[in-house]
Each structure stands twice: as C-alpha cells, then as structure tokens.
Amino acid sequence: MAEPHIPHPDLPPPVSSVGPIGWLRRNLLSSPLNIVLTLLALYLLYVAIPPLLSWAVLNATWSGDSRDACQASHGACWVFIRVHFDQFMYGFYPEGQRWRVDLSALLLIFSAAPLFIRAVPSLVKLRLSLSILVFYPLIAFILLSGGRFGLAVVETSHWGGLLLTLVIAGVGMTAALPLGVLLALGRRSQLPAIQTLCVTFIEFWRGVPLITVLFMSSVMLPLFLPTGMNFDKLLRALIGVSLFQAAYMAEVVRGGLQAIPKGQFEAAAALGLGFWKMMGLIVLPQALKLVIPGIVNTFIALFKDTSLVLIIGLFDLLNTVHNAATNPAWLGFSTEGYVFAAAVYWLFCFGMSRYSQSLEKRLHTGHKR
Amino acid sequence: MSESSAHKLLSDQVMIQMDGVHKWYGAFHVLKDINLTVQKGERIVVCGPSGSGKSTTIRCINRLEEYQRGRITVDGQELSNDVKQIERIRREVGMVFQHFNLFPHLTVLENCTLAPIWVRKLPRKEAVEIAMRYLERVKIPEQAGKYPGQLSGGQQQRVAIARSLCMNPKIMLFDEPTSALDPEMIKEVLETMVTLAEDGMTMICVTHEMGFAKTVAHRVIFMDGGEIIEQNAPEEFFTNPQSDRTRLFLSQILHH
C-alpha cells in the first residue's frame, strides 16, 4: 500500500516580506529611484512641517476677545475665528432666532442618521430617504424663513455663513440629481421632440459659466419681469445653481446609461416591464451605481461652487469670512479666515467622498460583466 | 421522450401566426416573407447558419425587433405599434437569451420575483412561493440568496429559465440558450428544457443542439439567407433533407 501523501506544512513567510519591515521595503525602498524619492519626501516634510506647526499651533493665540490679544505672538490668531464664529455659521440671521437654524440642522442629522447605519434594512432606508426628501425641505423652509406658527419672519437676505452654503448646496444636490436623470433619459429618447429639448437644455446650461448664470438671474431677470413682480434673490440663485448642475449631472448619468448592456433592456422588456419600470428597477439602479464617482465629483464641485454666489451679494461662508477679514477692526487676519473656510469646505467634501466610497463597496455584488 | 409522443396530435389552437413577415436593417433585407404557424403545445427547433435570421425571427414574436411588413398574431392578439398591446403580449411570452441577461444588481430570488410583483401585481409572498417552486424545478433553490455574478454559466441560464417561468408564460422562446456555455454545462440546461417540454409548454428554440431537436422537437425549421428553406418532423429532416442547402448545413454540423 502506498504511503498516504502528507502535505508539506505551511512555513511562516520571511520577516522581510511581511509586517512593518516588509511594508517599508515594498512601498518606500523597492528601487533606487524610490529610495531617492523617499528621502526627498522626508526632506520636504522636514522643511514644511515645523514652521506650519509653530504657526498653527505652538505660537498661535487661542484666547482673548480682540486683536490686541494677538499682538504679542507671530503665530496664527485663532481669536479672529472665535470672535466671528457665530457670524461664519449664521451670517446675519438674527441672534435671538438662531436656535431655529440649530433645530433644522439637528432635525436633519437625527432623521438621516439611520441611513448611515448598516444594520437598517434597505427598504426602510428607501422609505426614510423618500420621506426626508418630501417633508424635510418643507419643515426646514418654515423653520428658517418663519412667518407661520408664530415664528418671526427672517428675510433670506439675512441668511448667511455656513447656513447659506448648506442651503444652496443641499437644494442644488437634491434638485440636480433627479433633474439630471430625467434629462439623461430624455437625451436618449426615441422621440425627437423630447430629445431635442433635452439636448438644447443641456448644451445651453453647460455652455455658460455659473457666474454668468448667477449674474443674469440677479441683474438681467428682473429687467424682463413685469414691474411689481419680484422673486427672492436667493430663490433665483437656487434655481440657477440647480439647473446648471442638472445639466452636468445629466451627462454623468448618461455615461452610466450607456454602460448598461443592451441585454439588460431586452430582458426587462421581454418580461413585460414598461419604460418607467424598466428604468427604475433595472437600468437606473445599475447605471447610477456605476457613476457614483462621477455623481459625487459633481456634488463636490457644486458644494464648492456655491461660493460664487458672492457675485450677486449673497453672504455664504466664504463671503462672510472675506467680509470679516476686510473689517478695519480685524485687518491682517485674512489668512486665518481663509484657512478656517478651507478646513470647513474640506471637511464636507471629504465626508462626501468617504461616504461614496463606502456606498460603492456596499453596492458591489461581485458582478463585473 | 418516445417517438409516438412527438407525433401525438396537437390541439388545433394556434399560438403564434406569422404571415408574410419582412424585415430590413437599413437596406439589408434580413427576413424575407416568413410564414409560420405554431400550435399550442408545439415544440419547434430553428436552425441554420449564422446570420440566417433565426434569432431575428423569434425576436419579432415578442417585438424585441420591429418588422416592416407582415402580421404576427400571438395567442389571438395581433402585434401592433401600441405599447400597451406589446407589453400585454410580452407578459405571455417568456424569453431565454444566449447571454442569460440576468439582472446583476438583484439576487437570484429577486430576479425571479421582480416581474411577477411589478407586472403581474402579485403579492410579494406569493411571488416568492412561485419563484422558489421554479428554482426547485431548475434544481438551484439553494442559490436563491446569491447574486448572478456568483453563479456558473449553467446555473445562470437555469435561473434565467426560472425567471421566465415565474411569469407563467404561454410560450417560451429560447435564443441559442446553450451557445455561451462550457460543454459540461450544456447538459444541465438542456435537461431543464426537456422537462419543460414534457410539461407541454409551447416552445420555439433556436439552437444547434441536434440531439435536443431529435428528442424534443415536433418540427425542425431550417433557415438560410433570411428565408425558411425547409421544415419537417425531425426524423424526416435529419434522414431525408429536401434541399441542397439543408444537406450542406447538416453535413457541416453533424460531422465536425
């Protein structure tokens, strides 16, 4: 009888190929060029980090109520941010009413929280997100602008700071995605009228700079409207931003639609699904998943483009910071202000980017065909 | 299946009637005067060289392809340009594709319940019961929770068959269902199709599996150049082909 085969036992890998040493060798020291690049990067860090650290942290002034507190040191004057923090968040929203802004923010955070918890079933998430989409804008609008339920009216011209940035970005995103999907479907339509309409719309809005759109909406539009009729300035900006971004979104979504194999359309049609069910249940879920990176890219660009509303005199986060930095009482601290603004923008954009990555991972079903 | 069952008298209820169907792709005349009558319970195998219009013919029956001339009637309803009418007919006509075309973002079970729930308006619970019954019939109930991308080609094709059956169709169209499969997986798919045939399903199958044609088909149709060249009962068709083109085709596929 033959001896049974005994497999060779697994040996541990050599120390140099795993663990921290292995990582160093693979990633930093794998070739002469990489060694040189690693040393160069280390030198650059050595040059850049210490002064930055000393400016931002070690020599910075954190406490005090006026610019006098910052006279003594050469570091950053974070007092500037501390003093203006409320202004950066709320703009000129009346101080006694700011709880309404806080309440709308908390409402959104708590109602949307289940969407980010993995254990919640996807059907519940779908229903929740739909009801947020329907009800939240209404509630937030009443809370923020007032005039009902005994709330004092706050003109939109008083809205500002991060509040305004988030309002424009939020409205822009929630309007641009569905509008963009409809435009993308329309552009691929067999019906010449719908197709021409969508192509014209997309090419028009993509062809003009956002600044022009905003400028036209605030300066030109009132000239064409009958006297006595006037739109809210913020509303005009919101419509401009939404339509502009919808055109971009349409092209992103169309890219996804084109990537769906013809067989998917045919299989859905062969089962008797009509156009909207085919799109809603089969094609769009796959197409939108494919273009998550493109959608988030557009969202991030939109978020940062909200700062362009300063051209029509709206005080979003960046304009509020700019305004505070040019205040004669605080001249010379614009760097701190812009660093702060950049940090806030970065935080939101990075958050969106991370969320999209986790979404992509979760929606991946192992099908790469 | 025995010789006699293949010869048994079919009911004279006409399921599909194609009259003088012509189709052009631009200037290219792909279907030339197709006339075909399919009885209820009849099983037809369509064969022919590639580009002969086999797939196009059966794809006209559920209007995945438009045709420019002629009439097609399915289960007493004539195909027209009316979208609702087309959708009504598609509900009764199941189709299995060469490349399966399962929905990759849905599980096997969801693939099977989608159309019954959204098109037939069945309650979810009932749709799941039906789906599980058909998944058992194609012998893969244990894969119900998986995604199509996790299955082998043969398993995917069997899911595709189950997905069509869940709509309880009156007719099944098969468009080269085994051409994209590895040899060892062809058998499992053909076996599924044979059991379906034994249940009396009306079937039109475009395939080059001549063994399947011999055992299951009532009639074999040979197409070439967009025309039906010859049609006959399988034993006649294989032993005594009438036209030269048929003989040439048979010699090519039977002796390779």
XYZ file of C-alpha atoms in Angstrom:
625
model
C 0.000 0.000 0.000
C 1.293 3.383 -0.937
C 2.103 5.782 1.841
C -0.556 8.483 2.197
C 0.584 11.858 0.929
C 1.356 14.278 3.754
C 1.295 17.870 2.511
C 4.279 19.997 3.400
C 3.373 22.195 6.374
C 2.921 25.917 5.678
C 6.006 27.869 6.766
C 5.755 31.434 8.028
C 6.821 33.957 5.375
C 10.245 35.587 5.742
C 10.284 38.581 8.110
C 11.492 40.890 5.355
C 8.311 40.424 3.277
C 5.593 40.987 5.886
C 4.934 43.320 8.784
C 6.277 46.872 9.070
C 9.656 45.975 7.589
C 8.056 44.312 4.596
C 5.788 47.290 4.119
C 8.769 49.685 4.194
C 10.667 47.622 1.682
C 7.748 47.238 -0.687
C 6.450 50.770 -0.584
C 9.367 53.053 0.156
C 12.612 51.294 -0.707
C 11.768 48.959 -3.590
C 14.172 50.542 -6.112
C 16.981 53.128 -6.172
C 14.581 55.701 -7.607
C 12.081 55.015 -4.836
C 14.808 55.374 -2.213
C 15.743 58.785 -3.620
C 12.068 59.828 -3.752
C 11.517 58.676 -0.168
C 14.499 60.696 1.051
C 13.300 63.721 -0.914
C 9.812 63.439 0.586
C 11.299 63.184 4.078
C 13.355 66.324 3.466
C 10.301 68.225 2.204
C 8.330 67.213 5.277
C 11.259 68.352 7.457
C 11.234 71.740 5.751
C 7.465 72.238 5.724
C 6.087 70.779 8.922
C 7.918 72.643 11.728
C 7.086 76.185 10.568
C 3.490 75.180 9.857
C 3.177 73.596 13.287
C 4.656 76.586 15.023
C 2.335 78.974 13.160
C -0.870 76.985 13.524
C -0.407 75.520 16.997
C 2.693 76.305 19.045
C 2.839 80.095 18.611
C -0.860 80.566 17.945
C -3.125 82.672 20.128
C -6.241 80.847 21.217
C -7.796 83.019 23.920
C -8.851 86.629 24.074
C -11.635 88.801 22.740
C -9.925 91.282 20.457
C -6.998 91.627 18.128
C -4.898 93.036 20.962
C -4.568 89.524 22.359
C -2.662 88.540 19.197
C -0.144 91.400 19.177
C 2.446 89.524 21.227
C 2.931 86.457 19.045
C 3.884 85.683 15.463
C 1.592 82.660 15.181
C -1.961 82.334 13.983
C -4.600 84.458 15.653
C -7.441 81.989 16.147
C -9.178 84.624 18.262
C -10.330 86.061 14.939
C -12.235 82.863 14.240
C -13.555 82.583 17.805
C -14.970 86.089 17.795
C -16.586 85.703 14.385
C -17.590 82.070 14.695
C -21.332 82.701 15.025
C -21.227 85.068 12.083
C -19.442 82.442 9.977
C -22.121 79.913 10.844
C -25.306 82.007 10.616
C -24.420 85.176 8.690
C -26.791 87.977 9.683
C -29.501 85.644 10.942
C -30.950 87.462 13.999
C -29.179 86.287 17.156
C -32.354 85.519 19.075
C -33.631 83.297 16.259
C -30.543 81.194 15.654
C -31.999 78.257 17.585
C -34.193 77.737 14.517
C -31.138 77.076 12.385
C -29.722 74.719 15.016
C -33.038 72.917 15.250
C -33.273 72.375 11.478
C -29.710 71.050 11.423
C -30.371 68.676 14.332
C -33.622 67.533 12.727
C -31.773 66.590 9.553
C -28.938 64.867 11.397
C -31.255 62.756 13.538
C -33.733 61.859 10.808
C -30.964 60.942 8.355
C -28.811 59.039 10.860
C -30.451 55.622 10.203
C -29.427 55.928 6.550
C -25.802 55.606 7.583
C -26.291 52.566 9.805
C -25.567 49.328 8.039
C -27.994 47.188 10.050
C -31.055 49.118 8.866
C -32.801 47.210 6.035
C -32.567 48.857 2.640
C -36.338 49.062 2.185
C -36.643 51.089 5.408
C -33.790 53.292 4.196
C -35.534 53.876 0.882
C -38.802 54.882 2.550
C -36.998 57.069 5.076
C -34.953 58.883 2.462
C -38.045 59.480 0.349
C -39.956 60.941 3.288
C -36.962 63.109 4.201
C -36.847 64.323 0.607
C -40.527 65.228 0.701
C -41.004 66.602 4.220
C -37.668 67.981 5.331
C -37.418 70.846 2.799
C -40.899 71.953 3.850
C -40.144 71.840 7.579
C -36.750 73.491 7.123
C -38.249 76.209 4.960
C -40.910 77.063 7.550
C -38.384 76.932 10.390
C -35.795 79.088 8.637
C -37.951 81.707 6.947
C -40.728 81.854 9.551
C -43.977 83.738 9.119
C -46.041 80.747 10.291
C -46.801 79.182 13.688
C -45.800 82.420 15.441
C -42.248 82.342 14.111
C -40.835 85.743 13.266
C -40.110 86.299 9.586
C -36.419 86.190 8.692
C -35.719 87.586 5.224
C -33.461 85.388 3.109
C -31.130 88.358 2.735
C -30.233 87.767 6.390
C -29.344 84.134 5.839
C -25.626 83.650 5.590
C -22.462 81.847 6.514
C -22.327 78.076 6.551
C -26.129 78.031 6.776
C -26.443 79.639 3.359
C -23.731 77.452 1.869
C -25.533 74.324 3.072
C -28.933 75.571 1.894
C -27.629 76.241 -1.623
C -25.636 73.009 -1.776
C -28.471 70.929 -0.331
C -31.123 72.322 -2.638
C -28.731 72.137 -5.596
C -27.926 68.474 -4.989
C -31.472 67.286 -4.311
C -32.749 69.105 -7.385
C -29.850 68.368 -9.726
C -29.816 64.580 -9.377
C -33.452 63.803 -10.299
C -33.483 66.549 -12.918
C -30.233 65.230 -14.349
C -31.637 61.685 -14.511
C -34.700 62.916 -16.389
C -32.555 64.931 -18.791
C -30.264 61.965 -19.409
C -33.242 59.711 -20.156
C -34.703 62.410 -22.376
C -31.485 62.784 -24.300
C -31.601 59.071 -25.166
C -35.300 59.188 -26.015
C -36.579 57.920 -29.352
C -38.974 60.849 -29.531
C -37.276 63.658 -31.479
C -39.124 66.468 -29.658
C -38.069 65.311 -26.193
C -34.552 64.564 -27.357
C -34.066 67.976 -28.952
C -35.468 69.704 -25.893
C -33.088 67.876 -23.552
C -30.033 68.293 -25.767
C -30.732 72.020 -26.108
C -31.207 72.413 -22.375
C -28.019 70.518 -21.519
C -25.856 72.227 -24.114
C -27.164 75.663 -23.156
C -26.524 75.330 -19.422
C -23.198 73.571 -19.863
C -22.050 76.248 -22.268
C -22.317 79.207 -19.929
C -20.215 79.834 -16.800
C -22.025 79.596 -13.468
C -21.020 83.175 -12.708
C -22.879 84.308 -15.804
C -25.929 82.315 -14.784
C -25.951 83.878 -11.330
C -25.314 87.328 -12.676
C -28.064 87.021 -15.262
C -30.515 85.714 -12.684
C -29.904 88.590 -10.321
C -29.382 91.503 -12.701
C -30.991 90.638 -16.042
C -34.027 88.615 -14.990
C -35.707 91.462 -13.063
C -35.477 93.605 -16.202
C -37.627 91.120 -18.108
C -40.190 90.575 -15.387
C -43.247 92.806 -15.256
C -42.954 95.652 -12.775
C -44.067 94.834 -9.281
C -43.263 91.169 -9.752
C -40.158 90.154 -7.913
C -38.547 86.919 -6.967
C -36.488 86.390 -3.909
C -32.788 86.795 -4.750
C -31.838 83.562 -3.016
C -34.582 81.675 -4.840
C -33.212 82.930 -8.157
C -29.735 81.759 -7.216
C -31.102 78.371 -6.137
C -32.897 77.863 -9.429
C -29.795 78.947 -11.373
C -27.478 76.603 -9.465
C -29.923 73.668 -9.724
C -30.468 73.959 -13.480
C -26.761 74.495 -14.115
C -25.742 71.426 -12.107
C -28.594 69.345 -13.546
C -27.039 69.744 -16.990
C -23.718 68.370 -15.699
C -25.461 65.612 -13.801
C -27.365 64.614 -16.937
C -24.138 63.890 -18.779
C -22.716 61.921 -15.850
C -25.863 59.794 -15.679
C -25.911 59.345 -19.447
C -22.416 57.888 -19.210
C -23.812 55.297 -16.809
C -26.798 54.548 -19.030
C -24.507 53.887 -21.971
C -22.544 51.352 -19.958
C -25.605 49.146 -19.390
C -25.582 46.250 -21.878
C -28.425 46.050 -24.385
C -29.303 42.644 -22.974
C -30.487 44.227 -19.729
C -33.005 46.381 -21.594
C -34.115 43.380 -23.658
C -34.500 41.067 -20.673
C -36.565 43.685 -18.859
C -38.686 44.335 -21.946
C -39.185 40.619 -22.576
C -40.638 40.271 -19.059
C -43.264 42.874 -19.938
C -41.858 45.790 -17.943
C -42.841 49.187 -19.284
C -40.401 52.056 -19.820
C -40.519 53.594 -16.325
C -40.388 50.267 -14.505
C -37.532 49.105 -16.732
C -35.619 52.283 -15.987
C -36.480 52.499 -12.304
C -35.976 48.860 -11.380
C -33.341 47.569 -13.769
C -31.386 50.218 -15.643
C -31.030 53.190 -13.293
C -30.013 51.202 -10.190
C -27.135 49.745 -12.202
C -26.279 52.921 -14.108
C -26.282 55.167 -11.042
C -24.140 52.690 -9.134
C -21.592 52.768 -11.958
C -21.376 56.550 -11.911
C -21.251 57.127 -8.154
C -17.717 58.568 -8.542
C -18.961 60.975 -11.220
C -22.036 61.974 -9.226
C -20.001 62.663 -6.105
C -17.479 64.561 -8.206
C -20.294 66.797 -9.435
C -21.664 67.168 -5.896
C -18.274 68.218 -4.552
C -17.812 70.712 -7.371
C -21.313 72.028 -6.670
C -20.568 72.383 -2.979
C -17.501 74.487 -3.668
C -19.175 76.440 -6.480
C -21.767 77.730 -4.008
C -19.099 80.248 -3.031
C -19.701 82.005 -6.358
C -22.949 83.477 -5.015
C -20.823 86.273 -3.582
C -21.017 87.741 -7.085
C -24.693 88.553 -6.511
C -24.128 89.789 -2.974
C -25.199 86.730 -1.000
C -23.130 86.070 2.108
C -22.204 82.413 2.056
C -19.414 81.016 4.241
C -16.569 82.295 2.099
C -18.082 85.741 1.593
C -18.787 86.061 5.323
C -15.160 85.209 6.097
C -13.996 87.636 3.434
C -16.262 90.301 4.888
C -14.912 89.795 8.414
C -11.305 89.819 7.201
C -11.771 93.179 5.481
C -13.352 94.710 8.570
C -10.955 97.539 9.590
C -11.000 96.356 13.206
C -9.552 92.994 12.149
C -7.321 93.808 9.195
C -4.410 91.447 8.661
C -6.041 88.176 9.695
C -7.353 87.051 6.357
C -5.012 84.013 6.342
C -6.634 82.578 9.465
C -10.062 83.230 7.987
C -9.351 81.521 4.689
C -7.617 78.587 6.387
C -10.737 78.161 8.503
C -13.036 78.372 5.477
C -10.882 75.900 3.576
C -10.972 73.492 6.512
C -14.773 73.643 6.655
C -15.138 73.082 2.900
C -12.621 70.260 3.016
C -14.422 68.558 5.893
C -17.704 68.427 3.992
C -16.148 67.382 0.684
C -14.000 64.711 2.291
C -17.072 63.408 4.109
C -18.957 63.076 0.823
C -16.010 61.354 -0.781
C -15.669 58.798 2.026
C -19.392 58.118 2.056
C -19.403 57.478 -1.680
C -16.548 55.009 -1.320
C -18.334 53.027 1.364
C -21.507 53.112 -0.751
C -19.658 51.714 -3.763
C -18.218 48.913 -1.666
C -21.599 48.034 -0.195
C -23.420 48.013 -3.541
C -20.835 45.844 -5.263
C -22.430 42.466 -5.989
C -19.430 40.666 -7.428
C -20.589 41.174 -10.996
C -18.047 42.721 -13.312
C -19.504 41.706 -16.654
C -39.447 11.250 -24.952
C -40.843 8.459 -27.096
C -41.365 8.547 -30.847
C -45.110 8.482 -30.504
C -45.357 11.413 -28.131
C -43.561 13.568 -30.652
C -46.207 12.593 -33.160
C -49.244 12.950 -30.958
C -51.942 15.133 -32.308
C -51.566 18.712 -31.263
C -54.545 20.766 -30.337
C -55.528 22.908 -33.280
C -55.361 26.082 -31.207
C -52.944 28.435 -32.940
C -50.493 30.135 -30.561
C -48.327 32.041 -32.999
C -49.178 33.058 -36.513
C -46.616 34.859 -38.687
C -47.869 36.000 -42.088
C -45.505 37.344 -44.731
C -43.116 38.993 -42.286
C -40.360 41.069 -43.871
C -37.640 42.948 -42.055
C -34.910 45.267 -43.236
C -31.910 46.605 -41.312
C -31.472 49.761 -43.351
C -31.143 48.478 -46.905
C -30.308 44.927 -45.778
C -33.237 42.532 -46.187
C -32.862 40.222 -43.155
C -36.218 38.462 -43.114
C -37.883 37.524 -46.386
C -41.523 36.511 -46.287
C -41.572 34.467 -43.085
C -44.747 32.405 -42.727
C -45.042 30.279 -39.637
C -47.884 28.790 -37.652
C -47.238 27.351 -34.208
C -49.902 25.274 -32.448
C -50.438 25.250 -28.722
C -48.033 22.748 -27.148
C -45.905 22.556 -30.256
C -42.136 22.475 -29.930
C -40.109 23.906 -32.757
C -36.369 23.975 -33.240
C -34.983 26.603 -35.608
C -31.517 26.035 -37.041
C -29.392 27.452 -39.790
C -26.048 29.119 -40.428
C -25.179 32.274 -38.525
C -26.745 35.389 -39.985
C -29.629 33.427 -41.434
C -32.248 35.356 -39.438
C -33.129 32.685 -36.857
C -32.763 34.920 -33.808
C -34.320 37.877 -35.585
C -37.376 35.749 -36.394
C -38.091 34.741 -32.822
C -37.236 38.218 -31.539
C -40.018 39.566 -33.773
C -42.522 37.418 -31.893
C -42.147 39.468 -28.684
C -41.339 42.611 -30.614
C -37.732 42.955 -29.461
C -37.251 43.548 -33.188
C -39.526 45.646 -35.310
C -40.566 44.381 -38.738
C -41.657 46.454 -41.687
C -44.164 44.195 -43.399
C -46.446 41.332 -42.485
C -48.542 40.374 -39.473
C -47.798 38.492 -36.292
C -50.540 37.239 -34.008
C -49.674 35.811 -30.605
C -52.350 33.940 -28.676
C -55.063 35.682 -30.662
C -53.668 39.195 -30.153
C -52.113 40.960 -33.078
C -48.822 42.783 -32.545
C -49.182 46.472 -33.290
C -47.319 49.655 -32.506
C -49.439 50.094 -29.407
C -47.007 49.902 -26.480
C -49.639 48.538 -24.092
C -50.507 45.768 -26.535
C -46.824 44.863 -26.911
C -46.400 44.733 -23.132
C -49.507 42.561 -22.840
C -48.081 40.080 -25.335
C -44.631 40.084 -23.721
C -46.210 39.045 -20.418
C -47.343 35.816 -22.077
C -44.105 35.133 -23.948
C -41.060 34.110 -21.934
C -37.635 34.533 -23.452
C -34.268 32.995 -22.627
C -31.191 34.677 -24.074
C -27.812 33.428 -25.200
C -26.063 35.566 -22.578
C -28.633 34.933 -19.812
C -29.162 38.686 -19.193
C -29.866 38.229 -15.501
C -30.087 41.447 -13.505
C -26.705 41.594 -11.745
C -27.795 44.008 -9.012
C -30.564 41.693 -7.793
C -30.342 38.318 -6.077
C -31.484 35.183 -7.868
C -34.771 35.282 -5.948
C -35.298 38.983 -6.718
C -34.593 38.307 -10.396
C -37.431 35.786 -10.322
C -39.946 37.816 -8.309
C -39.430 41.211 -9.955
C -41.736 40.816 -12.932
C -44.487 38.878 -11.105
C -44.595 41.629 -8.459
C -44.315 44.673 -10.724
C -46.023 43.425 -13.884
C -48.470 40.762 -12.662
C -49.052 42.673 -9.390
C -48.771 39.527 -7.286
C -48.322 39.941 -3.532
C -44.651 39.559 -2.579
C -45.279 36.433 -0.529
C -46.996 34.652 -3.383
C -44.315 35.731 -5.864
C -41.621 34.300 -3.576
C -43.507 30.999 -3.298
C -43.793 30.725 -7.067
C -40.156 31.673 -7.556
C -38.967 29.063 -5.077
C -41.106 26.436 -6.799
C -39.471 27.153 -10.166
C -35.996 27.441 -8.681
C -36.545 23.968 -7.268
C -37.621 22.772 -10.689
C -34.415 24.021 -12.254
C -32.620 22.476 -9.269
C -30.993 25.509 -7.701
C -33.225 26.596 -4.784
C -30.144 26.820 -2.556
C -28.737 29.670 -4.680
C -31.772 31.929 -4.170
C -29.925 34.420 -1.974
C -26.869 34.749 -4.204
C -26.154 37.294 -6.896
C -25.910 36.155 -10.544
C -22.202 37.042 -10.613
C -21.559 34.310 -8.044
C -23.053 31.525 -10.187
C -21.663 29.431 -13.041
C -22.914 29.954 -16.574
C -25.123 26.878 -16.486
C -26.651 27.926 -13.181
C -27.256 31.435 -14.507
C -29.049 30.083 -17.555
C -31.237 27.883 -15.369
C -32.099 30.926 -13.247
C -32.973 32.768 -16.461
C -35.342 29.947 -17.401
C -36.912 30.027 -13.923
C -37.242 33.819 -14.157
C -39.245 33.481 -17.381
C -41.391 30.673 -15.996
C -42.333 32.747 -12.950
C -44.439 34.910 -15.261
C -46.394 31.762 -16.142
C -45.960 32.339 -19.880
C -47.924 30.514 -22.591
C -44.947 30.420 -24.936
C -41.226 30.122 -24.311
C -38.664 31.435 -26.789
C -35.076 30.235 -26.498
C -32.427 32.203 -28.355
C -29.342 29.951 -28.534
C -29.591 29.163 -24.831
C -26.511 26.930 -24.738
C -24.159 28.672 -27.171
C -22.373 30.682 -24.483
C -21.888 27.722 -22.145
C -18.985 25.406 -21.474
C -19.639 21.853 -22.746
C -20.180 20.361 -19.283
C -22.861 22.949 -18.528
C -24.839 22.474 -21.740
C -26.271 19.218 -20.454
C -27.812 20.666 -17.285
C -29.528 23.427 -19.264
C -30.817 21.020 -21.932
C -32.200 18.714 -19.246
C -34.139 21.645 -17.791
C -35.521 22.411 -21.227
C -36.541 18.780 -21.776
C -38.557 18.708 -18.546
C -40.243 21.888 -19.668
C -41.083 20.251 -22.989
C -42.552 17.241 -21.186
C -44.962 19.578 -19.409
C -46.436 20.596 -22.752
C -45.010 24.124 -22.987
C -45.196 25.740 -26.411
C -41.556 26.301 -27.308
C -39.538 27.802 -30.110
C -35.868 27.156 -29.717
C -33.033 28.492 -31.820
C -30.234 26.025 -31.253
C -27.582 23.881 -32.874
C -28.104 21.074 -30.379
C -29.332 18.499 -32.879
C -29.715 15.841 -30.183
C -32.194 18.103 -28.457
C -34.004 18.671 -31.750
C -34.288 14.932 -32.373
C -35.689 14.057 -28.954
C -37.893 17.039 -28.229
C -38.978 18.885 -31.350
C -42.189 18.293 -33.252
C -40.825 20.255 -36.148
C -37.401 21.441 -37.241
C -37.121 24.606 -39.287
C -34.077 25.368 -41.390
C -33.380 28.978 -42.262
C -30.796 30.472 -44.601
C -30.435 33.978 -46.010
C -33.488 35.260 -44.133
C -35.814 32.617 -45.540
C -37.379 29.451 -44.230
C -35.834 26.869 -46.583
C -37.304 23.725 -45.184
C -39.416 22.460 -42.313
C -40.182 18.921 -41.334
C -40.560 16.448 -38.490
C -37.095 15.778 -37.008
C -36.628 12.204 -38.289
C -37.575 13.264 -41.827
C -35.485 16.409 -41.530
C -32.331 14.593 -40.482
C -32.627 11.456 -42.609
C -34.144 12.920 -45.735
C -33.368 16.621 -46.153
C -35.014 18.097 -49.242
C -32.749 20.959 -50.257
C -29.041 21.125 -51.026
C -28.509 23.923 -48.547
C -30.022 21.854 -45.765
C -27.847 18.870 -46.703
C -24.741 21.054 -46.728
C -25.616 22.578 -43.352
C -26.352 19.209 -41.776
C -23.138 17.707 -43.086
C -21.212 20.620 -41.609
C -22.703 20.499 -38.129
C -23.024 16.717 -37.820
C -19.515 15.824 -38.965
C -17.310 18.402 -37.321
